[in-house]
XYZ file of C-alpha atoms in Angstrom:
727
model
C -25.077 31.266 14.634
C -26.083 34.951 14.579
C -28.980 34.142 12.284
C -30.258 31.546 14.702
C -30.100 33.952 17.675
C -31.843 36.780 15.820
C -34.724 34.533 14.770
C -35.517 33.436 18.301
C -38.319 35.641 19.553
C -38.894 36.187 23.210
C -35.615 34.642 24.294
C -32.425 36.526 25.181
C -29.668 34.067 24.498
C -26.968 36.355 25.926
C -28.690 36.006 29.254
C -28.894 32.284 28.827
C -25.215 31.994 28.019
C -24.135 34.181 30.951
C -26.228 32.117 33.295
C -24.808 28.881 31.851
C -21.334 30.223 32.429
C -22.077 31.020 36.080
C -23.538 27.571 36.738
C -20.769 25.689 35.006
C -18.044 27.790 36.508
C -19.322 26.763 39.940
C -19.680 23.094 39.149
C -17.504 21.847 36.336
C -14.882 24.396 35.353
C -13.393 25.299 38.716
C -13.225 21.616 39.709
C -11.613 20.604 36.440
C -9.133 23.438 36.348
C -8.058 22.671 39.930
C -7.544 19.053 38.947
C -5.514 20.042 35.854
C -3.211 22.137 38.061
C -2.825 19.348 40.686
C -2.342 16.452 38.173
C 1.159 15.735 36.952
C 1.411 16.246 33.190
C 1.933 13.126 31.064
C 3.765 13.184 27.776
C 0.967 13.102 25.224
C 1.761 12.230 21.607
C -0.741 13.110 18.871
C -0.706 12.926 15.075
C 0.218 16.090 13.300
C -3.160 17.602 12.341
C -2.146 20.686 10.430
C -2.968 20.149 6.775
C 0.038 20.422 4.398
C -2.061 22.701 2.093
C -0.909 25.631 4.219
C -4.439 26.803 5.262
C -4.268 27.283 9.044
C -8.022 26.558 9.248
C -7.605 23.167 7.555
C -6.852 20.101 9.602
C -6.455 16.475 8.753
C -8.531 13.650 10.223
C -6.592 10.427 9.463
C -8.167 7.240 8.214
C -7.408 4.395 10.545
C -6.397 6.531 13.482
C -7.481 4.602 16.546
C -7.796 7.638 18.722
C -9.760 9.526 16.174
C -11.937 6.565 15.467
C -12.747 6.101 19.134
C -13.695 9.790 19.529
C -15.790 9.655 16.378
C -17.516 6.460 17.588
C -18.228 7.991 20.995
C -20.019 10.978 19.592
C -21.849 8.792 17.048
C -23.019 6.558 19.914
C -24.004 9.581 21.919
C -25.950 11.073 19.048
C -27.586 7.680 18.250
C -28.488 7.201 21.882
C -29.989 10.695 22.219
C -31.973 10.373 18.987
C -33.248 6.915 19.762
C -34.259 7.911 23.289
C -35.976 10.971 21.932
C -37.903 8.992 19.346
C -39.152 6.561 22.029
C -40.364 9.305 24.438
C -44.100 10.129 24.522
C -45.871 12.791 26.520
C -45.762 12.028 30.281
C -49.090 11.356 31.992
C -50.415 11.309 35.508
C -49.920 7.841 37.037
C -46.849 6.989 34.925
C -44.406 4.917 36.991
C -40.627 5.050 37.104
C -38.112 2.962 39.091
C -36.198 6.080 40.316
C -36.636 9.811 40.266
C -33.508 10.153 38.066
C -35.183 7.895 35.457
C -38.191 10.186 35.525
C -35.987 13.303 35.139
C -34.180 11.812 32.208
C -37.441 10.862 30.560
C -38.906 14.317 31.085
C -35.649 15.930 29.879
C -35.719 13.887 26.658
C -39.365 14.872 26.182
C -38.500 18.493 26.777
C -35.628 18.512 24.260
C -37.823 16.874 21.616
C -40.503 19.536 22.191
C -38.318 22.646 22.215
C -37.580 23.519 25.880
C -35.465 22.339 28.781
C -36.214 21.569 32.451
C -34.693 22.026 35.804
C -35.139 20.529 39.266
C -37.207 22.661 41.566
C -38.170 21.840 45.153
C -38.143 18.464 46.895
C -40.056 17.378 50.000
C -38.609 15.107 52.655
C -39.975 13.142 55.660
C -38.300 11.065 58.384
C -39.894 7.805 57.278
C -39.721 8.038 53.525
C -36.792 10.434 53.076
C -37.364 12.513 49.933
C -40.827 11.527 48.747
C -41.673 14.343 46.335
C -39.715 15.805 43.436
C -40.761 18.883 41.376
C -39.415 19.303 37.857
C -40.303 22.504 36.033
C -39.708 24.315 32.760
C -36.484 26.292 32.687
C -38.590 29.499 32.295
C -40.813 28.679 35.310
C -41.141 31.235 38.128
C -39.689 34.727 38.262
C -36.260 35.924 39.137
C -35.927 37.624 42.525
C -34.421 41.078 42.396
C -30.879 41.191 43.594
C -29.049 43.810 45.556
C -27.034 45.838 43.050
C -23.290 45.852 43.548
C -21.650 49.153 44.545
C -20.048 49.790 41.164
C -20.248 52.732 38.849
C -21.902 50.879 35.969
C -23.724 47.782 37.312
C -24.666 45.102 34.788
C -28.428 44.935 34.182
C -29.031 41.218 33.800
C -32.464 40.249 32.618
C -33.946 36.944 33.592
C -35.200 34.377 31.150
C -37.893 33.248 33.617
C -41.387 34.295 32.659
C -43.628 32.297 35.030
C -44.156 29.361 32.708
C -46.415 26.751 34.389
C -45.211 23.618 32.556
C -44.232 21.096 35.229
C -44.014 17.453 36.305
C -44.442 16.447 39.976
C -43.274 13.051 41.226
C -44.383 11.196 44.319
C -42.665 8.186 45.901
C -44.536 5.139 47.062
C -43.654 1.651 48.329
C -45.556 -1.231 46.718
C -44.887 -4.789 48.031
C -41.631 -3.587 49.508
C -40.416 -2.055 46.221
C -39.884 1.651 45.938
C -41.220 3.426 42.834
C -42.117 6.916 41.707
C -45.270 7.984 39.925
C -46.337 11.231 38.263
C -48.860 12.983 40.510
C -49.225 16.211 38.530
C -48.284 17.153 34.988
C -48.833 20.235 32.797
C -47.460 20.936 29.344
C -48.862 24.438 28.988
C -46.156 27.025 28.148
C -46.544 30.786 27.996
C -43.453 31.258 25.696
C -42.336 30.134 22.298
C -41.016 26.650 21.934
C -37.812 26.139 19.942
C -36.959 24.193 16.807
C -34.530 21.250 16.833
C -31.573 23.304 15.660
C -32.237 25.933 18.337
C -33.124 23.788 21.377
C -29.689 22.128 21.392
C -28.198 25.548 22.143
C -30.023 25.855 25.488
C -27.697 25.791 28.533
C -29.043 22.461 29.765
C -27.914 20.726 26.602
C -24.620 22.552 26.007
C -22.076 20.466 27.929
C -18.313 20.217 27.568
C -17.345 16.726 28.729
C -14.235 16.285 30.773
C -12.279 14.669 27.952
C -13.091 17.620 25.745
C -12.088 20.014 28.501
C -8.628 18.506 28.751
C -8.262 18.534 24.995
C -9.317 22.162 24.820
C -6.772 23.187 27.462
C -4.005 21.267 25.739
C -4.742 22.893 22.438
C -5.049 26.311 24.088
C -1.623 25.693 25.677
C -0.200 24.922 22.255
C -1.325 28.384 21.071
C -4.477 27.421 19.149
C -7.094 30.178 19.045
C -10.641 29.264 20.087
C -12.040 28.965 16.544
C -9.247 26.572 15.566
C -9.828 24.504 18.696
C -13.460 24.104 17.733
C -12.450 23.125 14.174
C -10.078 20.453 15.555
C -12.734 19.009 17.796
C -15.221 18.864 14.934
C -12.673 17.036 12.724
C -11.698 14.579 15.473
C -15.278 13.739 16.304
C -16.330 13.562 12.653
C -19.243 16.016 12.968
C -20.297 18.817 10.713
C -19.367 22.437 11.583
C -21.628 23.783 14.365
C -22.792 20.376 15.501
C -20.739 19.969 18.645
C -22.767 19.749 21.916
C -21.379 23.184 22.796
C -20.640 26.452 20.940
C -17.539 28.528 20.377
C -18.518 30.934 23.096
C -18.680 28.072 25.635
C -15.091 27.128 24.678
C -13.979 30.769 25.027
C -15.603 31.149 28.410
C -14.153 27.835 29.633
C -10.607 28.845 28.534
C -11.055 32.267 30.155
C -12.292 30.677 33.410
C -9.353 28.362 33.489
C -6.835 30.982 32.336
C -5.074 31.079 35.666
C -4.782 27.321 35.792
C -3.642 27.196 32.155
C -0.939 29.761 32.973
C 0.189 27.763 35.965
C 0.139 24.655 33.758
C 2.249 26.443 31.159
C 4.806 27.350 33.742
C 4.902 23.804 34.972
C 5.151 22.350 31.479
C 7.938 24.815 30.505
C 9.851 23.802 33.552
C 9.068 20.163 32.876
C 10.315 20.437 29.269
C 13.583 22.093 30.397
C 14.174 19.529 33.095
C 13.220 16.554 30.915
C 15.304 17.634 27.952
C 18.300 18.076 30.229
C 17.658 14.545 31.636
C 17.423 13.219 28.057
C 20.771 14.846 27.249
C 22.365 13.348 30.378
C 20.938 9.949 29.302
C 22.556 10.353 25.937
C 25.887 11.283 27.563
C 25.694 8.287 29.885
C 24.874 5.991 26.963
C 27.915 7.369 24.964
C 30.156 6.592 27.940
C 28.885 2.982 28.040
C 28.891 2.513 24.262
C 31.524 4.269 22.230
C 29.545 3.691 19.055
C 26.406 5.465 20.329
C 26.090 8.863 18.671
C 24.070 11.917 19.534
C 23.960 15.668 18.847
C 21.840 18.625 19.911
C 21.395 22.367 19.474
C 20.611 25.143 21.996
C 19.003 28.554 21.773
C 20.363 31.910 22.938
C 19.405 30.969 26.523
C 21.370 27.739 26.356
C 18.093 25.729 26.385
C 17.925 22.606 24.221
C 16.081 23.076 20.959
C 16.729 19.958 18.949
C 18.270 16.619 19.867
C 18.973 13.466 17.859
C 20.563 10.099 18.493
C 21.356 6.712 16.953
C 22.775 3.394 18.091
C 25.664 1.172 17.004
C 23.228 -1.442 15.697
C 21.469 1.208 13.610
C 24.711 2.458 12.060
C 25.678 -1.162 11.221
C 22.214 -1.844 9.756
C 22.464 1.296 7.647
C 25.535 -0.112 5.818
C 23.318 -2.898 4.458
C 19.793 -1.441 4.429
C 20.520 2.293 4.042
C 19.633 2.322 0.343
C 15.999 3.233 1.154
C 15.032 5.084 4.320
C 11.735 6.314 5.689
C 11.688 9.528 7.689
C 8.426 9.433 9.685
C 7.275 12.764 11.207
C 3.745 11.710 11.940
C 3.772 12.388 15.679
C 4.445 15.340 17.900
C 4.437 15.788 21.709
C 1.817 18.333 22.673
C 3.224 18.301 26.166
C 6.700 19.409 25.184
C 5.836 21.027 21.868
C 8.397 18.797 20.059
C 8.072 17.074 16.724
C 9.197 13.416 16.605
C 11.125 12.313 13.559
C 12.180 8.606 13.263
C 14.432 7.096 10.552
C 13.646 3.569 9.425
C 15.142 1.147 6.917
C 13.597 -2.065 5.608
C 15.525 -5.272 6.181
C 15.817 -8.462 4.115
C 12.766 -9.903 5.979
C 10.560 -6.905 5.061
C 10.600 -5.577 8.634
C 11.456 -2.000 9.728
C 14.878 -1.442 11.268
C 15.422 1.590 13.447
C 18.087 3.994 12.091
C 17.810 7.132 14.206
C 15.537 9.475 16.118
C 15.169 13.283 16.416
C 13.087 15.628 18.561
C 12.668 18.950 16.825
C 11.448 22.268 18.191
C 9.307 22.944 15.139
C 8.508 22.000 11.552
C 10.601 24.641 9.862
C 13.121 24.270 7.017
C 16.100 24.886 9.404
C 14.896 22.195 11.862
C 14.479 19.582 9.125
C 17.804 20.557 7.517
C 19.555 20.112 10.857
C 17.923 16.697 11.255
C 19.073 15.562 7.832
C 22.611 16.881 8.372
C 22.898 15.119 11.726
C 21.540 11.843 10.370
C 24.084 11.835 7.513
C 26.864 12.556 9.968
C 25.742 9.620 12.138
C 25.763 7.418 9.067
C 29.276 8.530 8.088
C 28.294 10.665 5.196
C 26.564 7.968 3.071
C 23.388 9.240 1.418
C 20.418 6.930 0.769
C 19.233 6.327 -2.747
C 15.611 7.164 -1.780
C 13.938 8.825 1.173
C 10.211 8.445 1.899
C 8.265 11.078 3.856
C 4.897 12.629 4.389
C 3.702 15.662 2.403
C 5.526 18.689 3.912
C 6.878 21.661 1.971
C 9.585 22.493 4.494
C 10.747 18.916 4.567
C 10.760 18.718 0.793
C 12.895 21.836 0.574
C 15.276 20.540 3.191
C 15.713 17.217 1.317
C 16.383 19.042 -1.951
C 19.042 21.171 -0.213
C 20.780 18.520 1.922
C 20.240 15.443 -0.234
C 20.385 16.690 -3.817
C 21.218 13.250 -5.241
C 18.574 11.340 -3.333
C 15.138 10.543 -4.751
C 12.269 11.953 -2.664
C 9.085 9.897 -2.511
C 5.828 10.677 -0.686
C 4.589 7.526 1.086
C 1.363 6.333 -0.570
C -0.272 5.561 2.797
C 0.207 9.245 3.862
C -1.657 10.346 0.774
C -4.500 7.836 1.116
C -4.898 8.503 4.879
C -5.821 12.117 4.090
C -8.315 11.556 1.250
C -11.350 11.101 3.382
C -10.686 14.274 5.396
C -9.958 16.235 2.249
C -12.746 15.125 -0.115
C -15.624 13.671 1.896
C -17.111 17.045 2.826
C -17.214 18.254 -0.780
C -18.028 14.956 -2.520
C -20.432 13.361 0.072
C -21.866 10.143 -1.336
C -19.580 10.304 -4.382
C -16.473 9.953 -2.240
C -16.291 6.141 -2.399
C -16.460 6.235 -6.170
C -13.865 8.952 -6.274
C -11.542 6.974 -4.047
C -11.840 3.821 -6.263
C -10.881 5.831 -9.307
C -8.060 7.549 -7.448
C -6.621 4.197 -6.363
C -6.661 3.039 -9.999
C -5.022 6.238 -11.002
C -2.175 5.673 -8.548
C -1.181 2.419 -10.170
C -1.052 3.606 -13.813
C 2.365 3.034 -15.332
C 2.547 5.684 -17.977
C 3.021 9.434 -17.152
C 0.952 10.600 -20.106
C -1.913 8.198 -19.214
C -1.756 9.346 -15.601
C -2.045 13.049 -16.487
C -4.861 12.348 -18.945
C -6.813 10.285 -16.376
C -6.081 12.886 -13.672
C -7.646 15.674 -15.742
C -10.619 13.411 -16.427
C -11.021 12.681 -12.679
C -10.815 16.356 -11.740
C -13.376 17.321 -14.339
C -15.752 14.486 -13.543
C -15.997 15.346 -9.836
C -15.763 19.105 -10.229
C -12.524 19.510 -8.307
C -10.768 21.989 -10.568
C -10.635 24.673 -7.882
C -10.023 22.344 -4.967
C -6.878 23.217 -2.994
C -6.120 19.670 -2.022
C -6.289 18.436 -5.624
C -3.898 21.295 -6.580
C -1.556 20.221 -3.681
C -1.476 16.592 -4.817
C -0.803 17.605 -8.420
C 2.026 19.878 -7.356
C 3.649 16.789 -5.676
C 2.877 14.450 -8.605
C 6.502 13.661 -9.338
C 6.844 12.104 -5.875
C 3.871 9.808 -5.273
C 2.126 8.179 -8.329
C 3.617 4.977 -9.546
C 4.006 6.351 -13.068
C 6.525 8.934 -11.837
C 8.405 6.902 -9.237
C 8.518 3.555 -11.062
C 12.280 3.791 -11.639
C 13.017 4.848 -8.020
C 14.397 2.123 -5.782
C 11.971 1.561 -2.871
C 12.788 -2.033 -1.770
C 9.141 -2.826 -1.194
C 8.891 -0.252 1.601
C 5.423 1.075 0.504
C 3.589 -2.142 1.180
C 0.692 -2.290 3.718
C 2.591 -4.892 5.749
C 5.570 -2.507 6.218
C 3.350 0.384 7.217
C 1.586 -1.866 9.811
C 4.953 -2.766 11.195
C 5.857 0.929 11.546
C 2.586 1.531 13.335
C 3.287 -1.243 15.791
C 6.724 0.232 16.469
C 5.234 3.582 17.334
C 2.679 1.986 19.580
C 5.559 0.356 21.551
C 7.548 3.515 22.002
C 4.657 6.041 22.407
C 2.822 4.261 25.202
C 2.000 6.140 28.363
C 5.061 8.144 29.545
C 5.768 10.793 32.117
C 9.216 11.974 30.882
C 11.557 11.990 27.860
C 14.072 9.818 29.668
C 11.495 6.964 29.724
C 10.826 7.624 26.013
C 14.548 7.337 25.360
C 14.643 4.013 27.159
C 11.683 2.632 25.240
C 13.216 3.693 21.945
C 16.535 2.079 22.937
C 14.819 -1.195 23.832
C 12.834 -1.270 20.585
C 16.000 -0.464 18.514
C 18.210 -3.059 20.173
C 18.631 -5.987 17.742
C 19.155 -8.298 20.743
C 15.480 -7.884 21.597
C 14.337 -9.018 18.172
C 13.346 -12.686 17.889
C 15.372 -14.842 15.614
C 14.022 -15.174 12.117
C 12.798 -18.728 11.916
C 13.250 -20.204 8.445
C 9.828 -21.209 7.184
C 9.576 -24.121 4.870
C 9.378 -22.614 1.362
C 7.487 -24.704 -1.173
C 8.523 -24.776 -4.769
C 5.594 -24.203 -7.105
C 7.278 -24.868 -10.402
C 9.909 -27.300 -11.709
C 12.172 -24.454 -12.828
C 15.792 -24.705 -11.583
C 15.752 -20.933 -11.163
C 13.181 -21.229 -8.406
C 15.122 -23.986 -6.580
C 18.299 -21.918 -6.765
C 16.689 -18.741 -5.437
C 15.091 -20.680 -2.505
C 18.578 -21.510 -1.114
C 19.809 -17.881 -1.362
C 16.926 -15.493 -0.488
C 15.059 -14.881 2.712
C 11.517 -16.259 2.816
C 10.179 -12.713 2.407
C 12.218 -12.039 -0.705
C 11.727 -15.536 -2.105
C 7.956 -15.312 -1.821
C 8.045 -12.068 -3.873
C 10.322 -13.619 -6.486
C 8.363 -16.884 -6.537
C 5.191 -14.969 -7.326
C 6.937 -13.455 -10.377
C 8.273 -16.868 -11.386
C 4.842 -18.419 -11.327
C 3.310 -15.599 -13.383
C 6.189 -15.650 -15.898
C 4.841 -18.933 -17.212
C 1.806 -17.086 -18.568
C 3.872 -14.882 -20.888
C 4.977 -15.479 -24.453
C 8.193 -14.039 -25.907
C 9.016 -12.704 -29.380
C 12.708 -12.207 -30.172
C 13.650 -9.069 -32.039
C 16.490 -8.561 -34.521
C 18.764 -6.840 -31.950
C 18.470 -9.733 -29.522
C 15.855 -8.011 -27.351
C 12.418 -9.546 -26.587
C 8.787 -8.451 -26.617
C 6.982 -10.146 -23.798
C 3.206 -10.313 -23.748
C 0.546 -12.101 -21.590
C -0.969 -15.039 -23.435
C -4.517 -13.669 -22.947
C -4.036 -9.878 -22.879
C -3.292 -8.431 -26.306
C -2.432 -4.979 -24.956
C 0.419 -4.119 -22.551
C 3.553 -5.684 -24.043
C 6.917 -5.137 -22.413
C 10.373 -4.745 -23.931
C 13.124 -6.780 -22.320
C 16.642 -5.876 -23.378
C 19.117 -8.675 -23.164
C 22.875 -8.102 -23.408
C 24.527 -11.489 -23.482
C 28.176 -10.305 -23.157
C 27.897 -9.316 -19.516
C 24.556 -10.949 -18.784
C 22.601 -7.709 -18.499
C 18.806 -7.757 -18.613
C 16.487 -4.739 -18.424
C 12.690 -4.533 -18.634
C 10.510 -1.545 -19.483
C 8.343 -2.277 -16.448
C 11.250 -1.242 -14.128
C 10.266 -3.737 -11.447
C 13.903 -4.666 -10.597
C 14.875 -0.958 -10.373
C 11.823 -0.400 -8.102
C 12.017 -3.342 -5.718
C 15.253 -5.241 -6.308
C 13.288 -8.296 -7.393
C 13.414 -9.456 -10.962
C 10.088 -9.141 -12.875
C 8.122 -11.891 -14.527
C 9.108 -10.583 -17.971
C 12.883 -10.854 -17.311
C 12.400 -14.242 -15.699
C 10.560 -15.513 -18.766
C 13.450 -14.427 -21.041
C 15.981 -16.101 -18.691
C 13.971 -19.281 -18.915
C 13.872 -19.039 -22.688
C 17.620 -18.579 -22.615
C 17.926 -21.791 -20.618
C 19.257 -20.172 -17.477
C 19.190 -22.497 -14.420
C 20.274 -19.713 -12.064
C 19.570 -16.045 -11.822
C 22.697 -14.000 -12.641
C 24.530 -13.061 -9.484
C 24.071 -9.286 -9.983
C 20.273 -9.637 -9.921
C 20.098 -11.270 -6.515
C 20.860 -8.211 -4.320
C 22.802 -8.683 -1.153
C 20.103 -6.844 0.798
C 17.669 -9.681 0.060
C 19.970 -12.578 0.832
C 19.941 -14.775 3.890
C 23.509 -13.867 4.719
C 22.610 -10.134 5.152
C 20.304 -10.867 8.115
C 20.953 -8.629 11.176
C 19.722 -11.288 13.620
C 21.027 -14.895 13.685
C 18.799 -17.273 11.847
C 17.362 -20.616 13.035
C 19.078 -23.835 12.045
C 18.929 -24.165 8.275
C 19.075 -27.995 8.409
C 15.317 -27.961 8.728
C 14.943 -26.929 5.075
C 16.615 -30.228 3.915
C 14.536 -32.300 6.287
C 11.410 -30.527 5.079
C 12.191 -31.473 1.488
C 12.305 -35.179 2.470
C 9.046 -34.856 4.439
C 7.376 -33.216 1.393
C 8.501 -35.963 -0.918
C 7.091 -38.691 1.397
C 3.751 -36.925 1.735
C 3.431 -36.228 -1.966
C 4.051 -39.879 -2.801
C 1.599 -41.073 -0.221
C -1.075 -38.505 -1.228
C -0.726 -39.496 -4.930
C -1.265 -43.163 -4.185
C -4.246 -42.432 -1.880
C -5.822 -40.221 -4.561
C -5.508 -42.970 -7.193
C -7.048 -45.600 -4.957
C -9.924 -43.427 -3.765
C -11.121 -42.536 -7.241
C -12.256 -46.063 -8.166
C -15.621 -45.745 -6.398
C -17.629 -43.107 -4.655
C -17.678 -45.160 -1.464
C -13.897 -45.240 -1.416
C -13.732 -41.454 -1.976
C -16.240 -40.696 0.770
C -14.399 -43.037 3.238
C -10.971 -41.425 2.449
C -12.445 -37.905 2.780
C -14.094 -38.714 6.087
C -11.002 -40.315 7.628
C -8.618 -37.610 6.357
C -10.845 -34.969 7.859
C -10.715 -36.738 11.244
C -7.020 -37.153 10.959
C -6.510 -33.513 10.132
C -8.564 -32.453 13.090
C -6.598 -34.745 15.385
C -3.227 -33.465 14.132
C -4.348 -29.826 14.517
C -5.213 -30.469 18.171
C -1.846 -32.083 18.949
C 0.605 -29.937 20.961
C 3.373 -28.309 18.926
C 6.847 -28.856 20.446
C 8.885 -28.377 17.309
C 9.274 -24.791 16.112
C 10.102 -25.888 12.541
C 6.920 -27.914 12.333
C 4.967 -24.845 13.469
C 6.584 -22.719 10.818
C 5.931 -25.295 8.110
C 2.307 -25.559 9.134
C 1.846 -21.847 9.071
C 3.384 -21.681 5.668
C 1.110 -24.436 4.354
C -1.907 -22.546 5.520
C -0.760 -19.325 3.886
C -0.040 -21.122 0.652
C -3.462 -22.690 0.525
């Protein structure tokens, strides 16, 4: 910025900035700060933006973040609008007509910006009959500054004016033609007696440096949270998706704005501190009241040396009961924090037998330190009666990683893949530019490699190809490599909790509990409602088609939930594409009939019906892989061994009562009738082309008619939905 200022001859930007501050202080800042003081503070939840790389200047802009996307889209639209309007503006001329004087001012302002200056409104002339009938718009350096009476101070400030008597102007005159009011240019001059500015300089003029109200509120909130001005600017640039230095205001504008509103910010801080103390006490009282109503409700909290609440955590009876079945894999989500209260939100989830998240517990933490995370882990284990999960999934966080290693030494720690992928754009787009999409495609392929050696070889190739050897984020990902690539975590039990569907369900849960709130007590009530299993709809049993004639499939359909059965059925269908070769020790080599590379070793121990595959799918998801299923078929198994149908995936483990299961039997009968009728119809229609066209036409009409019929039977609706998904 200094380079720009020094290169601008004949223009004192310090004067311009001071003048801009005076004008805005009178109009926007004072008004907004007063409103901020008067307005009750809402509880605002935002995504954690501090980058886990540890660099305080580095912030993360998340892919798929609605709020960020909206902000980015707004500034893109604003930029597009400005550029398009600028491109369409030609030099004004005498006689040019506008509908209103504001239209003329906007047109002239766009012309001025494109040509390196700004304008201001000068005098206006008014009459009794016409009202204001003349408007004068002039260059911002028009006229001369009138000398002011110096203040009675020891060292008065000698403020020089930017006005130099420039004669560039545009005068408007109002007329009424056929009863319609319009404005026309009566005088115009584009002669300047000063240097005009380049595009990258003109945007820094006071007329074009504006802090919108939404940005003002964001700046004050970040300032309240302790962010210095340079970090506030960095956050805004990341949120809006613009390059550094391309905001419609500069760092000094932000500093002046914060200074002007300092008193209001301090008053706000006092109000927010009081609000936090009061609301956390109300939250504690709500927990106590809940514990009195429900003896199985559990909560705990810590206080500081002033007896003020620091951390608080709670869980419900339904959550503790669900943990006994689905506590093998838990997700500890720490994505959100309350900027109003300065609290980090941590929520524990499990995944049930229908692939949906089940709430296990909640914690509000004062900070993101090792001690806070350690307390949250200790408290959660105490709530869950000391039983540790097999696997815990989290975001990338060094303090959380250390806390898990200390408090859960026997638990596998996995970094959620969606947390990694959501940061890639923010991390690598600035350095890679147009190469980013290619990098991302190769990175995705890298994540799914099965061998550790192959992963590390391809990783080194990726880093070298895109010149990322010295990149701090590449180094960060590699330091966590034992926790996120498939090649390292293949043998960890995840119960399908890293699927896109599960992540979307978590996102929907947060949208329900983080909607507009004014206090923590309301947040507590929303969490309680979302966690209550009585508020979950019954899981309707969809009709599950069989796709093969294998007895294994038929048997599994009667035991597993539709979610688990669909996953197993996919493996059963694919198992038919594999060939087996029996080895001398009774094990099998399983290979795809087309792919010569990538064989898998399946170990079969007949004495106690043990089966293990080198792909580790069962250890990873709890669903038998296609390779094991192929061997069981070869061994003439009509049912999957009991130990390989986990209780967590069975119908009987459902937390919510299921719909009537008699519908499955009726659906089988319906399917047989339709299959018989369809087979006969197909045979008869193939004799001639006329028959086929007639059958096709009539069936299309029949299908359209049936689709328009009202649905009164829930089972029929489920079966129809399943048919559509299968097709």
